[in-house]
mmCIF file of C-alpha atoms in Angstrom:
data_model
loop_
_atom_site.group_PDB
_atom_site.id
_atom_site.type_symbol
_atom_site.label_atom_id
_atom_site.label_comp_id
_atom_site.label_asym_id
_atom_site.label_seq_id
_atom_site.Cartn_x
_atom_site.Cartn_y
_atom_site.Cartn_z
ATOM 1 C CA UNK R 1 0.119 0.198 -0.141
ATOM 2 C CA UNK R 2 1.168 3.508 -0.756
ATOM 3 C CA UNK R 3 2.740 5.379 2.043
ATOM 4 C CA UNK R 4 3.657 8.758 1.850
ATOM 5 C CA UNK R 5 6.206 10.418 4.369
ATOM 6 C CA UNK R 6 7.047 14.397 4.895
ATOM 7 C CA UNK R 7 10.214 15.137 6.982
ATOM 8 C CA UNK R 8 10.751 17.076 9.197
ATOM 9 C CA UNK R 9 7.391 17.384 10.741
ATOM 10 C CA UNK R 10 8.241 20.951 12.004
ATOM 11 C CA UNK R 11 10.739 23.591 10.528
ATOM 12 C CA UNK R 12 11.574 27.157 11.892
ATOM 13 C CA UNK R 13 13.524 29.134 9.725
ATOM 14 C CA UNK R 14 14.321 33.175 9.706
ATOM 15 C CA UNK R 15 12.666 35.450 7.342
ATOM 16 C CA UNK R 16 14.410 35.508 3.554
ATOM 17 C CA UNK R 17 16.015 32.008 3.841
ATOM 18 C CA UNK R 18 15.276 29.899 1.110
ATOM 19 C CA UNK R 19 14.193 26.318 2.295
ATOM 20 C CA UNK R 20 13.202 22.537 1.334
ATOM 21 C CA UNK R 21 10.279 20.677 2.255
ATOM 22 C CA UNK R 22 10.728 16.716 1.737
ATOM 23 C CA UNK R 23 8.105 14.374 0.496
ATOM 24 C CA UNK R 24 8.519 10.598 -0.333
ATOM 25 C CA UNK R 25 6.552 7.866 -1.162
ATOM 26 C CA UNK R 26 6.847 4.044 -1.220
ATOM 27 C CA UNK R 27 5.461 2.946 -4.754
ATOM 28 C CA UNK R 28 6.691 5.015 -7.832
ATOM 29 C CA UNK R 29 3.675 4.014 -9.974
ATOM 30 C CA UNK R 30 1.573 7.173 -9.421
ATOM 31 C CA UNK R 31 -0.529 9.318 -12.036
ATOM 32 C CA UNK R 32 0.735 12.808 -10.325
ATOM 33 C CA UNK R 33 1.657 14.428 -7.060
ATOM 34 C CA UNK R 34 0.148 17.496 -5.577
ATOM 35 C CA UNK R 35 1.579 20.112 -2.913
ATOM 36 C CA UNK R 36 -1.070 21.937 -0.802
ATOM 37 C CA UNK R 37 -1.031 24.424 2.191
ATOM 38 C CA UNK R 38 -3.202 24.478 4.891
ATOM 39 C CA UNK R 39 -3.345 27.494 7.572
ATOM 40 C CA UNK R 40 -4.947 26.724 11.035
ATOM 41 C CA UNK R 41 -8.251 25.591 11.138
ATOM 42 C CA UNK R 42 -8.748 25.943 7.371
ATOM 43 C CA UNK R 43 -9.043 23.932 4.447
ATOM 44 C CA UNK R 44 -6.243 23.230 1.827
ATOM 45 C CA UNK R 45 -5.136 25.351 -1.110
ATOM 46 C CA UNK R 46 -3.660 23.670 -3.947
ATOM 47 C CA UNK R 47 -0.252 25.367 -4.990
ATOM 48 C CA UNK R 48 1.196 22.751 -7.535
ATOM 49 C CA UNK R 49 0.185 19.528 -9.292
ATOM 50 C CA UNK R 50 3.064 17.465 -11.122
ATOM 51 C CA UNK R 51 2.114 14.861 -13.423
ATOM 52 C CA UNK R 52 4.304 11.788 -13.299
ATOM 53 C CA UNK R 53 5.925 12.575 -16.810
ATOM 54 C CA UNK R 54 6.967 16.086 -15.288
ATOM 55 C CA UNK R 55 10.329 16.659 -13.423
ATOM 56 C CA UNK R 56 9.215 20.076 -12.177
ATOM 57 C CA UNK R 57 6.310 22.842 -11.666
ATOM 58 C CA UNK R 58 6.944 26.357 -11.093
ATOM 59 C CA UNK R 59 4.321 29.376 -9.498
ATOM 60 C CA UNK R 60 6.189 32.198 -8.089
ATOM 61 C CA UNK R 61 8.628 31.585 -5.420
ATOM 62 C CA UNK R 62 7.453 27.867 -5.094
ATOM 63 C CA UNK R 63 9.106 25.311 -7.332
ATOM 64 C CA UNK R 64 8.353 21.610 -6.733
ATOM 65 C CA UNK R 65 10.333 18.354 -8.047
ATOM 66 C CA UNK R 66 9.223 15.070 -9.085
ATOM 67 C CA UNK R 67 11.813 12.107 -8.942
ATOM 68 C CA UNK R 68 9.708 9.066 -9.515
ATOM 69 C CA UNK R 69 12.066 6.329 -9.732
ATOM 70 C CA UNK R 70 13.238 7.081 -6.262
ATOM 71 C CA UNK R 71 9.917 7.980 -4.727
ATOM 72 C CA UNK R 72 10.658 11.970 -3.825
ATOM 73 C CA UNK R 73 9.319 15.002 -4.382
ATOM 74 C CA UNK R 74 10.555 18.451 -3.172
ATOM 75 C CA UNK R 75 9.290 21.996 -2.581
ATOM 76 C CA UNK R 76 11.896 24.616 -3.069
ATOM 77 C CA UNK R 77 10.462 28.088 -1.461
ATOM 78 C CA UNK R 78 12.485 30.942 -2.311
ATOM 79 C CA UNK R 79 13.072 34.115 -0.221
ATOM 80 C CA UNK R 80 10.459 33.166 2.385
ATOM 81 C CA UNK R 81 8.347 35.396 4.146
ATOM 82 C CA UNK R 82 6.282 35.286 7.424
ATOM 83 C CA UNK R 83 3.083 34.852 5.480
ATOM 84 C CA UNK R 84 4.792 31.343 4.367
ATOM 85 C CA UNK R 85 3.938 30.191 7.671
ATOM 86 C CA UNK R 86 1.618 27.139 7.439
ATOM 87 C CA UNK R 87 1.652 23.573 6.992
ATOM 88 C CA UNK R 88 2.390 22.012 3.999
ATOM 89 C CA UNK R 89 0.986 18.925 2.716
ATOM 90 C CA UNK R 90 1.807 16.512 -0.168
ATOM 91 C CA UNK R 91 -0.505 13.867 -1.741
ATOM 92 C CA UNK R 92 0.128 11.441 -4.365
ATOM 93 C CA UNK R 93 -2.338 9.396 -6.771
ATOM 94 C CA UNK R 94 -1.388 6.119 -7.168
ATOM 95 C CA UNK R 95 -1.745 3.920 -9.925
ATOM 96 C CA UNK R 96 -1.931 0.816 -7.795
ATOM 97 C CA UNK R 97 -4.808 2.049 -5.465
ATOM 98 C CA UNK R 98 -8.047 4.062 -5.951
ATOM 99 C CA UNK R 99 -8.254 4.282 -9.366
ATOM 100 C CA UNK R 100 -7.168 7.018 -11.861
ATOM 101 C CA UNK R 101 -9.583 9.887 -10.609
ATOM 102 C CA UNK R 102 -9.787 8.995 -6.978
ATOM 103 C CA UNK R 103 -7.833 8.762 -3.926
ATOM 104 C CA UNK R 104 -5.379 11.115 -2.896
ATOM 105 C CA UNK R 105 -2.916 9.660 -0.646
ATOM 106 C CA UNK R 106 -1.424 12.563 2.013
ATOM 107 C CA UNK R 107 1.220 12.858 4.133
ATOM 108 C CA UNK R 108 1.062 14.024 7.586
ATOM 109 C CA UNK R 109 2.471 17.674 6.796
ATOM 110 C CA UNK R 110 5.635 19.824 7.416
ATOM 111 C CA UNK R 111 4.578 22.609 9.901
ATOM 112 C CA UNK R 112 6.666 25.719 8.570
ATOM 113 C CA UNK R 113 7.466 28.807 10.603
ATOM 114 C CA UNK R 114 8.773 31.878 9.153
ATOM 115 C CA UNK R 115 10.268 34.309 11.902
ATOM 116 C CA UNK R 116 10.426 37.926 10.949
ATOM 117 C CA UNK C 1 -11.236 30.918 -9.447
ATOM 118 C CA UNK C 2 -12.584 27.033 -8.402
ATOM 119 C CA UNK C 3 -14.861 27.785 -5.244
ATOM 120 C CA UNK C 4 -15.930 24.682 -3.269
ATOM 121 C CA UNK C 5 -18.065 25.748 -0.124
ATOM 122 C CA UNK C 6 -19.400 23.965 2.504
ATOM 123 C CA UNK C 7 -22.691 24.626 4.365
ATOM 124 C CA UNK C 8 -21.131 25.240 7.956
ATOM 125 C CA UNK C 9 -17.684 26.486 9.390
ATOM 126 C CA UNK C 10 -18.767 24.837 12.951
ATOM 127 C CA UNK C 11 -21.363 22.258 13.849
ATOM 128 C CA UNK C 12 -22.107 20.970 17.329
ATOM 129 C CA UNK C 13 -24.522 17.843 17.493
ATOM 130 C CA UNK C 14 -25.725 15.350 20.321
ATOM 131 C CA UNK C 15 -24.994 11.701 19.973
ATOM 132 C CA UNK C 16 -27.518 9.825 17.803
ATOM 133 C CA UNK C 17 -28.689 12.888 15.764
ATOM 134 C CA UNK C 18 -28.680 12.480 12.003
ATOM 135 C CA UNK C 19 -26.104 15.061 10.498
ATOM 136 C CA UNK C 20 -26.004 16.531 7.204
ATOM 137 C CA UNK C 21 -22.644 17.933 5.675
ATOM 138 C CA UNK C 22 -23.272 19.845 2.181
ATOM 139 C CA UNK C 23 -20.546 20.640 -0.122
ATOM 140 C CA UNK C 24 -20.968 22.685 -3.530
ATOM 141 C CA UNK C 25 -18.719 23.358 -6.192
ATOM 142 C CA UNK C 26 -19.177 25.795 -9.142
ATOM 143 C CA UNK C 27 -16.646 24.521 -11.862
ATOM 144 C CA UNK C 28 -18.698 21.833 -13.186
ATOM 145 C CA UNK C 29 -16.385 19.166 -11.732
ATOM 146 C CA UNK C 30 -17.229 15.425 -12.293
ATOM 147 C CA UNK C 31 -15.191 14.310 -9.157
ATOM 148 C CA UNK C 32 -16.092 14.864 -5.563
ATOM 149 C CA UNK C 33 -14.486 14.003 -2.368
ATOM 150 C CA UNK C 34 -15.174 13.897 1.396
ATOM 151 C CA UNK C 35 -12.242 13.808 3.681
ATOM 152 C CA UNK C 36 -11.718 13.968 7.644
ATOM 153 C CA UNK C 37 -8.857 15.306 9.098
ATOM 154 C CA UNK C 38 -7.990 14.186 12.908
ATOM 155 C CA UNK C 39 -4.635 15.112 14.500
ATOM 156 C CA UNK C 40 -1.842 12.781 14.097
ATOM 157 C CA UNK C 41 -4.151 10.715 11.639
ATOM 158 C CA UNK C 42 -3.544 13.070 8.692
ATOM 159 C CA UNK C 43 -6.248 13.315 6.039
ATOM 160 C CA UNK C 44 -8.397 10.050 5.354
ATOM 161 C CA UNK C 45 -10.811 9.597 2.421
ATOM 162 C CA UNK C 46 -14.283 8.767 3.287
ATOM 163 C CA UNK C 47 -16.389 8.528 0.184
ATOM 164 C CA UNK C 48 -16.008 9.730 -3.408
ATOM 165 C CA UNK C 49 -18.094 10.512 -6.387
ATOM 166 C CA UNK C 50 -17.216 10.412 -10.346
ATOM 167 C CA UNK C 51 -20.581 11.228 -11.431
ATOM 168 C CA UNK C 52 -24.330 11.872 -10.323
ATOM 169 C CA UNK C 53 -25.923 9.439 -8.462
ATOM 170 C CA UNK C 54 -22.657 7.256 -8.164
ATOM 171 C CA UNK C 55 -20.268 6.988 -4.877
ATOM 172 C CA UNK C 56 -17.485 4.910 -4.138
ATOM 173 C CA UNK C 57 -16.270 3.938 -0.417
ATOM 174 C CA UNK C 58 -12.777 5.312 0.774
ATOM 175 C CA UNK C 59 -10.506 4.101 3.374
ATOM 176 C CA UNK C 60 -12.996 4.876 6.206
ATOM 177 C CA UNK C 61 -16.653 4.729 5.205
ATOM 178 C CA UNK C 62 -18.100 3.086 8.179
ATOM 179 C CA UNK C 63 -21.053 5.123 9.837
ATOM 180 C CA UNK C 64 -21.331 7.397 6.938
ATOM 181 C CA UNK C 65 -23.532 7.502 3.832
ATOM 182 C CA UNK C 66 -23.454 10.108 1.115
ATOM 183 C CA UNK C 67 -25.542 11.451 -1.711
ATOM 184 C CA UNK C 68 -25.301 13.068 -4.966
ATOM 185 C CA UNK C 69 -28.336 13.954 -6.760
ATOM 186 C CA UNK C 70 -26.809 16.936 -8.814
ATOM 187 C CA UNK C 71 -23.484 17.176 -10.221
ATOM 188 C CA UNK C 72 -22.221 20.323 -8.323
ATOM 189 C CA UNK C 73 -23.732 19.274 -4.821
ATOM 190 C CA UNK C 74 -22.237 16.321 -2.548
ATOM 191 C CA UNK C 75 -23.819 15.447 0.778
ATOM 192 C CA UNK C 76 -22.308 13.596 3.710
ATOM 193 C CA UNK C 77 -24.645 12.199 5.992
ATOM 194 C CA UNK C 78 -23.554 10.806 9.499
ATOM 195 C CA UNK C 79 -26.863 8.439 9.982
ATOM 196 C CA UNK C 80 -26.625 8.396 14.024
ATOM 197 C CA UNK C 81 -23.523 10.486 15.614
ATOM 198 C CA UNK C 82 -20.993 9.311 17.805
ATOM 199 C CA UNK C 83 -18.474 10.855 19.500
ATOM 200 C CA UNK C 84 -15.923 9.450 17.511
ATOM 201 C CA UNK C 85 -16.954 11.197 14.676
ATOM 202 C CA UNK C 86 -15.818 14.618 15.831
ATOM 203 C CA UNK C 87 -13.452 15.824 13.592
ATOM 204 C CA UNK C 88 -12.675 18.276 10.741
ATOM 205 C CA UNK C 89 -14.849 17.496 7.485
ATOM 206 C CA UNK C 90 -13.156 18.564 4.062
ATOM 207 C CA UNK C 91 -15.003 18.226 0.850
ATOM 208 C CA UNK C 92 -12.959 18.602 -2.528
ATOM 209 C CA UNK C 93 -13.784 18.417 -6.164
ATOM 210 C CA UNK C 94 -11.619 17.711 -9.231
ATOM 211 C CA UNK C 95 -12.095 17.909 -12.834
ATOM 212 C CA UNK C 96 -11.863 14.284 -14.842
ATOM 213 C CA UNK C 97 -8.783 13.951 -16.192
ATOM 214 C CA UNK C 98 -6.236 11.002 -17.354
ATOM 215 C CA UNK C 99 -4.252 10.496 -14.525
ATOM 216 C CA UNK C 100 -6.665 12.468 -12.186
ATOM 217 C CA UNK C 101 -7.050 16.242 -12.215
ATOM 218 C CA UNK C 102 -5.813 18.824 -9.371
ATOM 219 C CA UNK C 103 -8.044 18.680 -6.360
ATOM 220 C CA UNK C 104 -9.646 21.766 -4.590
ATOM 221 C CA UNK C 105 -11.041 21.718 -1.133
ATOM 222 C CA UNK C 106 -13.457 23.577 0.680
ATOM 223 C CA UNK C 107 -12.833 25.636 4.117
ATOM 224 C CA UNK C 108 -14.060 22.552 6.062
ATOM 225 C CA UNK C 109 -16.530 21.898 8.787
ATOM 226 C CA UNK C 110 -15.571 21.348 12.153
ATOM 227 C CA UNK C 111 -17.955 19.008 13.865
ATOM 228 C CA UNK C 112 -18.241 18.200 17.542
ATOM 229 C CA UNK C 113 -20.564 15.276 18.841
ATOM 230 C CA UNK C 114 -21.311 15.636 22.553
#
């Protein structure tokens, strides 16, 4: 069964620092991977979707990479700001579980705190 | 912008009550999902739907049912609420695409069962 792990569980950095959040998954047979942001008590906001055929996606200060063969994705945040403080979740859509339209399997997230 | 709305942000119910959580999306998405989120357990899929009147069980369907009578609306029903169903409930929708489309989430409903 697909498992998704995010390390570290929490991260605190000073404002302006570039940082990398990690996501690993056990089964490389995936359709795509999606990164989300969640503010306390709120729903999830989609940040980036990477298809299995892609190596990376960029949106503003965010860059997500995917290495399917090694079961890893990273989310790079450039020039971090206090407003980036949130929990970041990655999720994969597995070919061997849930069907092509279905289940995202989520990691437990990395809680990021950016200090002014 | 994709808009997924949920009927309540906070809800307090008593044990044994029948509870309805409503979700509406305005982007003509084919797929809709209900998750619950608990500390330490993360997000878990309860039910999903690929089309009107169609439903599929997720990882934790016990104690829940769903209804999708219209494409834009997906309802989660707790037939007889119990305290272990106290949780954050999140609805999501996505377009149909080869390999699955991007999922968009609503703001969540924090349900407390007393």
